[in-house]
Coordinates of C-alpha atoms in Angstrom, one line a residue:
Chain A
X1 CA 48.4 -18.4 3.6
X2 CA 47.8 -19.3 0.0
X3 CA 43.9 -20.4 0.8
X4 CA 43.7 -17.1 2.4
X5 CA 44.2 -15.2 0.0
X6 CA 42.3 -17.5 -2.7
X7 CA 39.4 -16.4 -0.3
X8 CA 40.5 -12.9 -0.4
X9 CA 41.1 -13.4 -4.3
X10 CA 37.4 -14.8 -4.9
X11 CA 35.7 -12.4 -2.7
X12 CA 37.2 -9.7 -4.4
X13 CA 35.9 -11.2 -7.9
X14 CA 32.5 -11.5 -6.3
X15 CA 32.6 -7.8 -5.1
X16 CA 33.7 -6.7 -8.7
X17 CA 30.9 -9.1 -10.5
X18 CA 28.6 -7.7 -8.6
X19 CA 29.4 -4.3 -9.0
X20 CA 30.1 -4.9 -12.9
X21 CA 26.0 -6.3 -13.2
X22 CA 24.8 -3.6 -11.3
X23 CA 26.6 -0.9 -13.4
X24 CA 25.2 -3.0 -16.8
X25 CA 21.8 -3.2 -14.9
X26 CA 21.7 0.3 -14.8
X27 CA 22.8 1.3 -18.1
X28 CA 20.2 -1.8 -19.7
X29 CA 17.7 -0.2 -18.2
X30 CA 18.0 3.8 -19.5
X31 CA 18.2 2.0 -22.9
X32 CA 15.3 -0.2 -22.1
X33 CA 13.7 3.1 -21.4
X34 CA 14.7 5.1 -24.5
X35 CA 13.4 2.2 -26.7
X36 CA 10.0 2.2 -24.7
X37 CA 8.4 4.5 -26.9
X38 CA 9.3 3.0 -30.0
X39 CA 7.6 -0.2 -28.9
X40 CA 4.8 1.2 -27.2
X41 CA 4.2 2.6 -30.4
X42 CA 3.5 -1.1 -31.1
X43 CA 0.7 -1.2 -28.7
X44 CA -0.1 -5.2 -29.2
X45 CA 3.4 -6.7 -28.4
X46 CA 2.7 -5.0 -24.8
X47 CA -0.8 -6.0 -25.0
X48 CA 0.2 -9.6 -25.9
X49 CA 2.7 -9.5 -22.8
X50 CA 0.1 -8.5 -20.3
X51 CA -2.0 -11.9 -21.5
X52 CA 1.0 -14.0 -20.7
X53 CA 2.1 -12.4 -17.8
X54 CA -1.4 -10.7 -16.2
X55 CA -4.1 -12.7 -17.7
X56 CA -2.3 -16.0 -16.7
X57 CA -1.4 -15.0 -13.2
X58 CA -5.1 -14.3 -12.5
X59 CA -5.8 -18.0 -11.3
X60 CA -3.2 -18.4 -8.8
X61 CA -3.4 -14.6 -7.9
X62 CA -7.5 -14.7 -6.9
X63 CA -7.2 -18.7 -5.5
X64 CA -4.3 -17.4 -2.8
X65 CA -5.8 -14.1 -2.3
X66 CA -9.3 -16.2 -1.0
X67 CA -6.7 -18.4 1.1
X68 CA -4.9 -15.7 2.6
X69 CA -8.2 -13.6 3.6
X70 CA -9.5 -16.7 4.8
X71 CA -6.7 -17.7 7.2
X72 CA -6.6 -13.8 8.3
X73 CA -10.1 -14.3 9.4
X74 CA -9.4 -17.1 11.7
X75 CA -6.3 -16.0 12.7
X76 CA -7.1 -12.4 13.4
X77 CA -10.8 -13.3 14.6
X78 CA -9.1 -15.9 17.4
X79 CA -6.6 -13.3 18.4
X80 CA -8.8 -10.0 18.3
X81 CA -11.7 -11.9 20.2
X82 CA -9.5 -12.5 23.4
X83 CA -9.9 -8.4 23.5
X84 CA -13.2 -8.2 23.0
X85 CA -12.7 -6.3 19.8
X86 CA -13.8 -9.7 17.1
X87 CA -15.6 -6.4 15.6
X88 CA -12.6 -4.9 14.3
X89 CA -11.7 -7.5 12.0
X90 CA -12.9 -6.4 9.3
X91 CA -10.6 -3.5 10.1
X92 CA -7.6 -6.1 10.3
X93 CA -8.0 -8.0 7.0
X94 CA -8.4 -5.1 4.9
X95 CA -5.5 -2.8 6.8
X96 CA -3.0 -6.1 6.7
X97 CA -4.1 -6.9 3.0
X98 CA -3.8 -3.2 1.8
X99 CA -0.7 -2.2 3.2
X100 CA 1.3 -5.1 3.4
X101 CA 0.4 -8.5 1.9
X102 CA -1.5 -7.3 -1.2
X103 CA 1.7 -5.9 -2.7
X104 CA 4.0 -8.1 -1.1
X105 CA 2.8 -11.7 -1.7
X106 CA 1.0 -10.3 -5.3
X107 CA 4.8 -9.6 -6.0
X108 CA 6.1 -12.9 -4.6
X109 CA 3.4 -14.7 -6.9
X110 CA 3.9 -12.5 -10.0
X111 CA 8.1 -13.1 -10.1
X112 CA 7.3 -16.9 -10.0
X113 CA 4.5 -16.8 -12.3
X114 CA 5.3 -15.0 -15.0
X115 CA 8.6 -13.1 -14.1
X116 CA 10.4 -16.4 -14.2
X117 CA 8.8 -17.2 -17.7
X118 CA 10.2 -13.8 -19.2
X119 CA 13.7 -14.8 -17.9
X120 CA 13.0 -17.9 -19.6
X121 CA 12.0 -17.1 -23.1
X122 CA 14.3 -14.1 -23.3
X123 CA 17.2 -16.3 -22.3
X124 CA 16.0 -19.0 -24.7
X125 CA 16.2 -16.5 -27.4
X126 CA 19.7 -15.2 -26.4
X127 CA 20.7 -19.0 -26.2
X128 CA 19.5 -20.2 -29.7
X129 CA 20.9 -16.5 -31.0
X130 CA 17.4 -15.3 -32.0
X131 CA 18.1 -12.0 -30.2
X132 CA 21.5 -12.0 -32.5
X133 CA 19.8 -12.7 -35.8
X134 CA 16.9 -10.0 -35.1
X135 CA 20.5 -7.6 -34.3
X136 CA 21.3 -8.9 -37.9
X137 CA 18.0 -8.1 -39.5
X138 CA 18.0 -4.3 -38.4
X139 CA 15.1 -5.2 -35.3
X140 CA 16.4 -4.1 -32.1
X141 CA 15.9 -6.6 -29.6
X142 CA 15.4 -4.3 -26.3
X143 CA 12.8 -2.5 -28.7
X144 CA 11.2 -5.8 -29.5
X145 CA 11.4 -8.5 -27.3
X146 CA 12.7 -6.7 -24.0
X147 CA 10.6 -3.5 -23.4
X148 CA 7.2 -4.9 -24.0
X149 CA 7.6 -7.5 -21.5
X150 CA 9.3 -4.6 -19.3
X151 CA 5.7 -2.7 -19.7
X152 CA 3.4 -5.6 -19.6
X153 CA 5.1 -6.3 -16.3
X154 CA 4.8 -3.4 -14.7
X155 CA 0.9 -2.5 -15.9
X156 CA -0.6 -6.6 -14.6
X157 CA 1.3 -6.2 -11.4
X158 CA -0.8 -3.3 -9.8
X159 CA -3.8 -4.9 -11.4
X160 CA -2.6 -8.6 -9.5
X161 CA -2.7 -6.6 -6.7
X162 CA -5.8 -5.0 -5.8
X163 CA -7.1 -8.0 -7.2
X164 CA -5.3 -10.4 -4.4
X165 CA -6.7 -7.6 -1.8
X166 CA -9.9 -7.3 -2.9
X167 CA -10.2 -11.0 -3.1
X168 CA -8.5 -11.3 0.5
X169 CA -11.0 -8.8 1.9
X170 CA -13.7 -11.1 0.4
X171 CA -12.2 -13.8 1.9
X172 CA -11.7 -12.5 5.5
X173 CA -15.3 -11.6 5.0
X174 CA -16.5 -15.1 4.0
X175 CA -15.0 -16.7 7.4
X176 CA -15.8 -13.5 9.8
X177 CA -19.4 -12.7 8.5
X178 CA -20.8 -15.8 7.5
X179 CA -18.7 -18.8 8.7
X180 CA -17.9 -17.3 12.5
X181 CA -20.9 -14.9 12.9
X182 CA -19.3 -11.3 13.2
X183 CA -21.8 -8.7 12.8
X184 CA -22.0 -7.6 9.0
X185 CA -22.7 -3.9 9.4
X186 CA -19.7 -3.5 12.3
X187 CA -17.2 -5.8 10.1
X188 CA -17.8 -3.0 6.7
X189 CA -18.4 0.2 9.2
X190 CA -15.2 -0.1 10.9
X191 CA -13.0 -1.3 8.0
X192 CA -14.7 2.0 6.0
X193 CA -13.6 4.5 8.9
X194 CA -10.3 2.8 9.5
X195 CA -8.9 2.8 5.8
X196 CA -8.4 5.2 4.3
X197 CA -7.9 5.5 0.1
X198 CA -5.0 7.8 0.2
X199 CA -3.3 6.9 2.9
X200 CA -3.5 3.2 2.9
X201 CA -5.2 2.1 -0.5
X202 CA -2.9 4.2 -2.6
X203 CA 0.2 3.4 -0.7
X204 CA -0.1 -0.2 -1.4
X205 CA -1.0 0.6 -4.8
X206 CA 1.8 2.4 -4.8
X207 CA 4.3 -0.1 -3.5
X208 CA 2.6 -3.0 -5.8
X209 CA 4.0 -0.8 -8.5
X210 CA 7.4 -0.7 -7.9
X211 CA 7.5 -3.8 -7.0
X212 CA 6.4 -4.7 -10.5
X213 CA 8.6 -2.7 -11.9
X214 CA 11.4 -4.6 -9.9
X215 CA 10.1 -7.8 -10.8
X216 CA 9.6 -7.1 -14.6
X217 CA 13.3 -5.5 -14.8
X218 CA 14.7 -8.3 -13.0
X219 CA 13.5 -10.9 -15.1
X220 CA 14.2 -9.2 -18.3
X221 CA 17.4 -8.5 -16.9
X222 CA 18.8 -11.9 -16.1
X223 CA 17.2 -13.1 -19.5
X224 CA 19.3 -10.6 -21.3
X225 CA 22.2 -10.9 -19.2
X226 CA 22.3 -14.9 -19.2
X227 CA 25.3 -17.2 -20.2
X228 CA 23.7 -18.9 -23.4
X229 CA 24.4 -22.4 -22.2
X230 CA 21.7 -24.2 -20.6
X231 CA 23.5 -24.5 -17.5
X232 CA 22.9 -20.4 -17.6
X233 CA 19.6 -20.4 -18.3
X234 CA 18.7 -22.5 -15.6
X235 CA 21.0 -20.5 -13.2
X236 CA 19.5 -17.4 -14.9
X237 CA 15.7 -18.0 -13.7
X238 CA 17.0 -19.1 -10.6
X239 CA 19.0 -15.6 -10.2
X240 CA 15.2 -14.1 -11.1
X241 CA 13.0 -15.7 -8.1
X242 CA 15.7 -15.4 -5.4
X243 CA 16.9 -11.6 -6.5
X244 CA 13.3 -10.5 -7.1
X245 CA 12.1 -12.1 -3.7
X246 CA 14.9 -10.4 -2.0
X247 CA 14.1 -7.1 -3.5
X248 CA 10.5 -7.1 -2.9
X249 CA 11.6 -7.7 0.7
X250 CA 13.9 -5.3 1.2
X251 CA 12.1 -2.7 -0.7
X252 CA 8.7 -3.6 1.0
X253 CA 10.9 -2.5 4.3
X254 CA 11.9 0.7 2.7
X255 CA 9.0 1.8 1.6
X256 CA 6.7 1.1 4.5
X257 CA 9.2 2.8 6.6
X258 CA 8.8 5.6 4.5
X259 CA 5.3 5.5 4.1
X260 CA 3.7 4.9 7.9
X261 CA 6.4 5.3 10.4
X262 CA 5.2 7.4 13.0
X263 CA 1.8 7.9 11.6
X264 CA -1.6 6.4 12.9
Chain B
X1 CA -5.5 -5.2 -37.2
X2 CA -7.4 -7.8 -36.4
X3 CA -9.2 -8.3 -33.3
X4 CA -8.0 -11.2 -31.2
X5 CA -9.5 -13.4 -28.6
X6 CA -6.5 -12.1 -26.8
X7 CA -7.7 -8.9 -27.0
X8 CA -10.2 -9.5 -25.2
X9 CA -8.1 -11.6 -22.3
X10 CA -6.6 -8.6 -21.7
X11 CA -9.5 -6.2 -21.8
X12 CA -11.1 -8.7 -19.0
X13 CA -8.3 -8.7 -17.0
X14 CA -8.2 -5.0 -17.2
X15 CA -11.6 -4.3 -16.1
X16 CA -11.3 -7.2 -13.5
X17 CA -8.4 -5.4 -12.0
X18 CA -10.0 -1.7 -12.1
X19 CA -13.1 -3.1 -10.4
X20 CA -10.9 -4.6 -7.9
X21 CA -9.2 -1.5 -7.0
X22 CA -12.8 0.4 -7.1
X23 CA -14.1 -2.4 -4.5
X24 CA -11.4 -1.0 -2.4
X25 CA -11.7 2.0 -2.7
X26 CA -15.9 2.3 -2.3
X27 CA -16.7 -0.5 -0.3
X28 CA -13.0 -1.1 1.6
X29 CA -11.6 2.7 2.0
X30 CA -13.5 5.9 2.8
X31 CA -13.3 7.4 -0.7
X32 CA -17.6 7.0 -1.0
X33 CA -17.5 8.6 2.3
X34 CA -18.1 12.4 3.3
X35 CA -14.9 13.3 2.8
X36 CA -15.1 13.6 -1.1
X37 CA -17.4 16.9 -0.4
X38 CA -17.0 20.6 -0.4
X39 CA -15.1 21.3 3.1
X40 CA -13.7 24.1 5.3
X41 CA -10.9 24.8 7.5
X42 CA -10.9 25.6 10.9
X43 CA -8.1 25.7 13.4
X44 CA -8.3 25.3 17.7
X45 CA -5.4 25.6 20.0
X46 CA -5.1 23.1 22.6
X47 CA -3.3 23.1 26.4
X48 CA -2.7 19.0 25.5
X49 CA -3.8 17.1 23.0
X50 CA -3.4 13.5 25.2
X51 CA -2.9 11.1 21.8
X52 CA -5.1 12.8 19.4
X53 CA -3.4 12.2 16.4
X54 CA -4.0 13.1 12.3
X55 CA -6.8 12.1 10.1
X56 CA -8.3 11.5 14.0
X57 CA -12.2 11.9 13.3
X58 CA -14.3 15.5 14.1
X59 CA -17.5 14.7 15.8
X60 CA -20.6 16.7 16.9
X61 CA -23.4 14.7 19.0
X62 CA -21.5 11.9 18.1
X63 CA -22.1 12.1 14.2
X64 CA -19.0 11.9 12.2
X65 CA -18.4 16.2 10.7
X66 CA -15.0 16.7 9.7
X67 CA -11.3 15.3 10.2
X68 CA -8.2 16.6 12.1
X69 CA -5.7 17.2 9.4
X70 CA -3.0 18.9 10.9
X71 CA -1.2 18.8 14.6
X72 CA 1.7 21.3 15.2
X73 CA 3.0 22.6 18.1
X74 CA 3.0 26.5 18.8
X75 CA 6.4 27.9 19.9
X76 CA 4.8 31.2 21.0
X77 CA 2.3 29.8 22.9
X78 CA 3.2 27.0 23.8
X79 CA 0.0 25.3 23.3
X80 CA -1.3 22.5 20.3
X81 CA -2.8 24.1 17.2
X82 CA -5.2 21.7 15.6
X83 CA -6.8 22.0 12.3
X84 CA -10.1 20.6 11.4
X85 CA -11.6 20.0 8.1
X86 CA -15.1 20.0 8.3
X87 CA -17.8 19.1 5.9
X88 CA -19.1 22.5 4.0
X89 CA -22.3 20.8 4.6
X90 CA -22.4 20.9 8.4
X91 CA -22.0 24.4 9.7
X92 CA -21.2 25.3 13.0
X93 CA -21.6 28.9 14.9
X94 CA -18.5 30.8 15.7
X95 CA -18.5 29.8 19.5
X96 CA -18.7 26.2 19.0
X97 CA -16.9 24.8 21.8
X98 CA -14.0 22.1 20.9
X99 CA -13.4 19.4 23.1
X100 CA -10.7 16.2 22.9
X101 CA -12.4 13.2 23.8
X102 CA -12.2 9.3 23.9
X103 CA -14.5 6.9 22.7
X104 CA -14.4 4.5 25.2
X105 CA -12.0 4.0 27.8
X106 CA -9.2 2.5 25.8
X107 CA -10.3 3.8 22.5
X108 CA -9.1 6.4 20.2
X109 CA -9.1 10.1 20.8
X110 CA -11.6 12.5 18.7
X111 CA -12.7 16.0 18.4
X112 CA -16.1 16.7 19.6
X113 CA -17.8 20.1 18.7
X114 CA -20.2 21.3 20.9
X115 CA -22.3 24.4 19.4
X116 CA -22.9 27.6 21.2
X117 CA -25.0 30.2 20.0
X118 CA -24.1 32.7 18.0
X119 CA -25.7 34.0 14.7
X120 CA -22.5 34.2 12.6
X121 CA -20.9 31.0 11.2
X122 CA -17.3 29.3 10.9
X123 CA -15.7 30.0 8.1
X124 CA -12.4 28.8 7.1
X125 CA -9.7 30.1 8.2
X126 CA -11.8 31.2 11.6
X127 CA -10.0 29.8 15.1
X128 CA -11.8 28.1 18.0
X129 CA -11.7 30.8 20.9
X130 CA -12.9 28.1 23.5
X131 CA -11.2 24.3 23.7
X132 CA -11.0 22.1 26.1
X133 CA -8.0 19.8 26.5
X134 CA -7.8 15.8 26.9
X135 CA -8.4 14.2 29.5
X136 CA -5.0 12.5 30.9
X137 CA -6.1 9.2 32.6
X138 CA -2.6 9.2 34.8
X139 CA -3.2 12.4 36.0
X140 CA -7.3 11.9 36.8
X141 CA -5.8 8.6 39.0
X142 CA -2.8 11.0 40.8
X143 CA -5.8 13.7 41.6
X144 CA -8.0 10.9 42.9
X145 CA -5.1 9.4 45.2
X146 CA -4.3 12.8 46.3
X147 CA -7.6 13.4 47.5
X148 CA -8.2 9.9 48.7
X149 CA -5.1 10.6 50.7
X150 CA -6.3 14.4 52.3
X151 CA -9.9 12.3 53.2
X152 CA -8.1 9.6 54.8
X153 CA -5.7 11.8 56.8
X154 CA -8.5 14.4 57.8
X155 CA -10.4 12.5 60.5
X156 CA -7.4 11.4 62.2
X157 CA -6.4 15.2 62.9

């Protein structure tokens, strides 16, 4: 009786947590946004987070994109030919990589690349009480340390993400053109009247915004919002990749339901 | 301020990351295609559409004109009204004939415009007066079995 309602006890505590970070998510970020301005007035602490968390993510962004085209090739060119259709590859890759896996694996990368980094430093900060000593000196800290990253987030991830389609295209390209032999002019031709930019291209640009936006509050979230022990931090980051995974998910679900159902 | 090499990181990235979007846009997407031009509207009611669906392409001796951009259904009528945005650079007289076709036997449905002859021009806003519906495959096999079935049952009488 007494265990059962230790379980009862804890699962309500959860419940309550839960509810209690969501509520101080919430209100983090309208201050997050009211202090935007102030340090977007202070154009290079934004510029200098887009190098750490764009710039950097470029490698493992363009190497994956290739290996993702590149296995959509063979995989879409092995299933497509048993139709008769190996043509309409081209249409495959770029629909696939547009709608779906630009945004969603760009996002997947980008909150282990550099969305794990920001939880990180910020919680480092918070930790050693740098973010309570810049308090102290009159510096807000959300002005300063929290909305750039906030912003540099949100303006690589779109970036990431044409870039990962583009260079998925590219490599579905390199394995059905050249390596298996599809016809050149069918493989462009049909991927040109298939896709179309506002529909599909814009959509996924679209979704590989929000999810940066996601990502980026996430991790600037659980920085902020870590227990300064080092125990925290490390629980914090690993709050960032799971949460941030999950949402990415969940919201990629959303949104394409929103977006395509019941069209084409 | 001082120009930094980081500066120019992130201008590279930048530009790295616009022309990717522009690749798919030009070379991926349609965006480079007719559809950037001048068009006009024109709409067609249809007895049944089969699976034509939106954004379905226009064609006229097989070249690519306009797009279907709208479907609704007509509660007065009862019938399909189809809008088609066609390129302002293909013009078409006011008795072109619409028809709903299918490339292929499996493929998808289009519009195909077939022009009549007279001297005045569609201009948006103008309706098709003649359309002809889509074919409906299950209903083209049920007419063939039918008359298979009144050949076969004809010499026995």
């Amino acid at each position: 009786m007494n265990g059962l309602l230790n379980v009862i006890r804890r699962l309500g505590a959860m419940v309550v947590e839960g509810v209690w970070r969501i509520g101080f998510a919430a209100r983090f970020f309208m201050l997050l946004l009211r202090h935007s301005g102030q340090s977007l007035m202070r154009i290079h602490l934004t510029v200098r987070e887009i190098y750490f968390s764009g710039v950097l993510s470029l490698l493992i962004i363009v190497v994956s994109g290739l290996f993702v085209g590149m296995v959509l090739g063979l995989q879409g060119y092995e299933t497509l030919q048993r139709y008769g259709s190996g043509d309409a590859l081209g249409v495959l890759v770029s629909l696939s990589l547009t709608r779906e896996l630009g945004p969603v694996v760009a996002g997947l990368l980008f909150a282990s690349r550099a969305g794990l980094a920001v939880t990180a430093e910020i919680g480092l900060m918070k930790t050693t009480e740098q973010l309570d000593a810049m308090d102290m000196m009159a510096v807000n800290p959300i002005a300063r340390v929290v909305a750039p990253r906030f912003w540099g987030g949100v303006i690589s991830m779109p970036l990431l993400a044409a870039l990962f389609s583009a260079m998925g295209v590219f490599g579905g390209w390199l394995i059905g053109v050249v390596f298996i032999g599809v016809d050149d002019g069918a493989f462009w031709s049909q991927m040109q009247a298939a896709v179309d930019f506002r529909f599909d291209i814009m959509n996924g640009v679209l979704k590989s915004f929000v999810f940066g936006a996601t990502v980026a509050l996430i991790a600037v979230f659980e920085g902020y919002d870590c227990t300064p022990t080092a125990e925290g931090l490390s629980r914090a980051i690993t709050r960032t990749v799971v949460t941030s995974a999950l949402a990415i998910l969940a919201l990629d679900f959303v949104l394409t339901s929103l977006m395509f159902r019941g069209q084409s | 301020m001082r120009r930094t090499t980081l500066d120019l990181w992130v201008g590279f990235f930048v530009v790295i990351g616009m022309a990717a979007l522009m690749f798919l846009a030009f070379k991926v997407g349609n965006l480079g295609a007719a559809n950037a031009g001048e068009t006009y509207v024109v709409s067609g009611q249809f007895d049944n559409i089969g699976g034509l669906k939106a954004r379905a392409p226009v064609k006229s001796a097989g070249v690519v004109v306009g797009r279907v951009s709208d479907i609704r259904f007509d509660t007065k009528s009862y019938r399909a009204v189809v809008t088609l945005t066609l390129d302002a650079r293909y013009q078409f007289p006011r008795d072109t004939i619409a028809t709903i076709l299918t490339s292929g036997l499996l493929g998808e449905q289009y519009v195909g415009l077939e022009p009549g002859g007279d001297e005045a021009m569609l201009k948006t806003g103008d309706k098709l007066q003649i359309t002809q519906s889509a074919v409906v495959l299950e209903k083209l096999i049920g007419q063939f079995m039918f008359d298979k079935a009144a050949e076969g049952s004809a010499p026995a009488n």
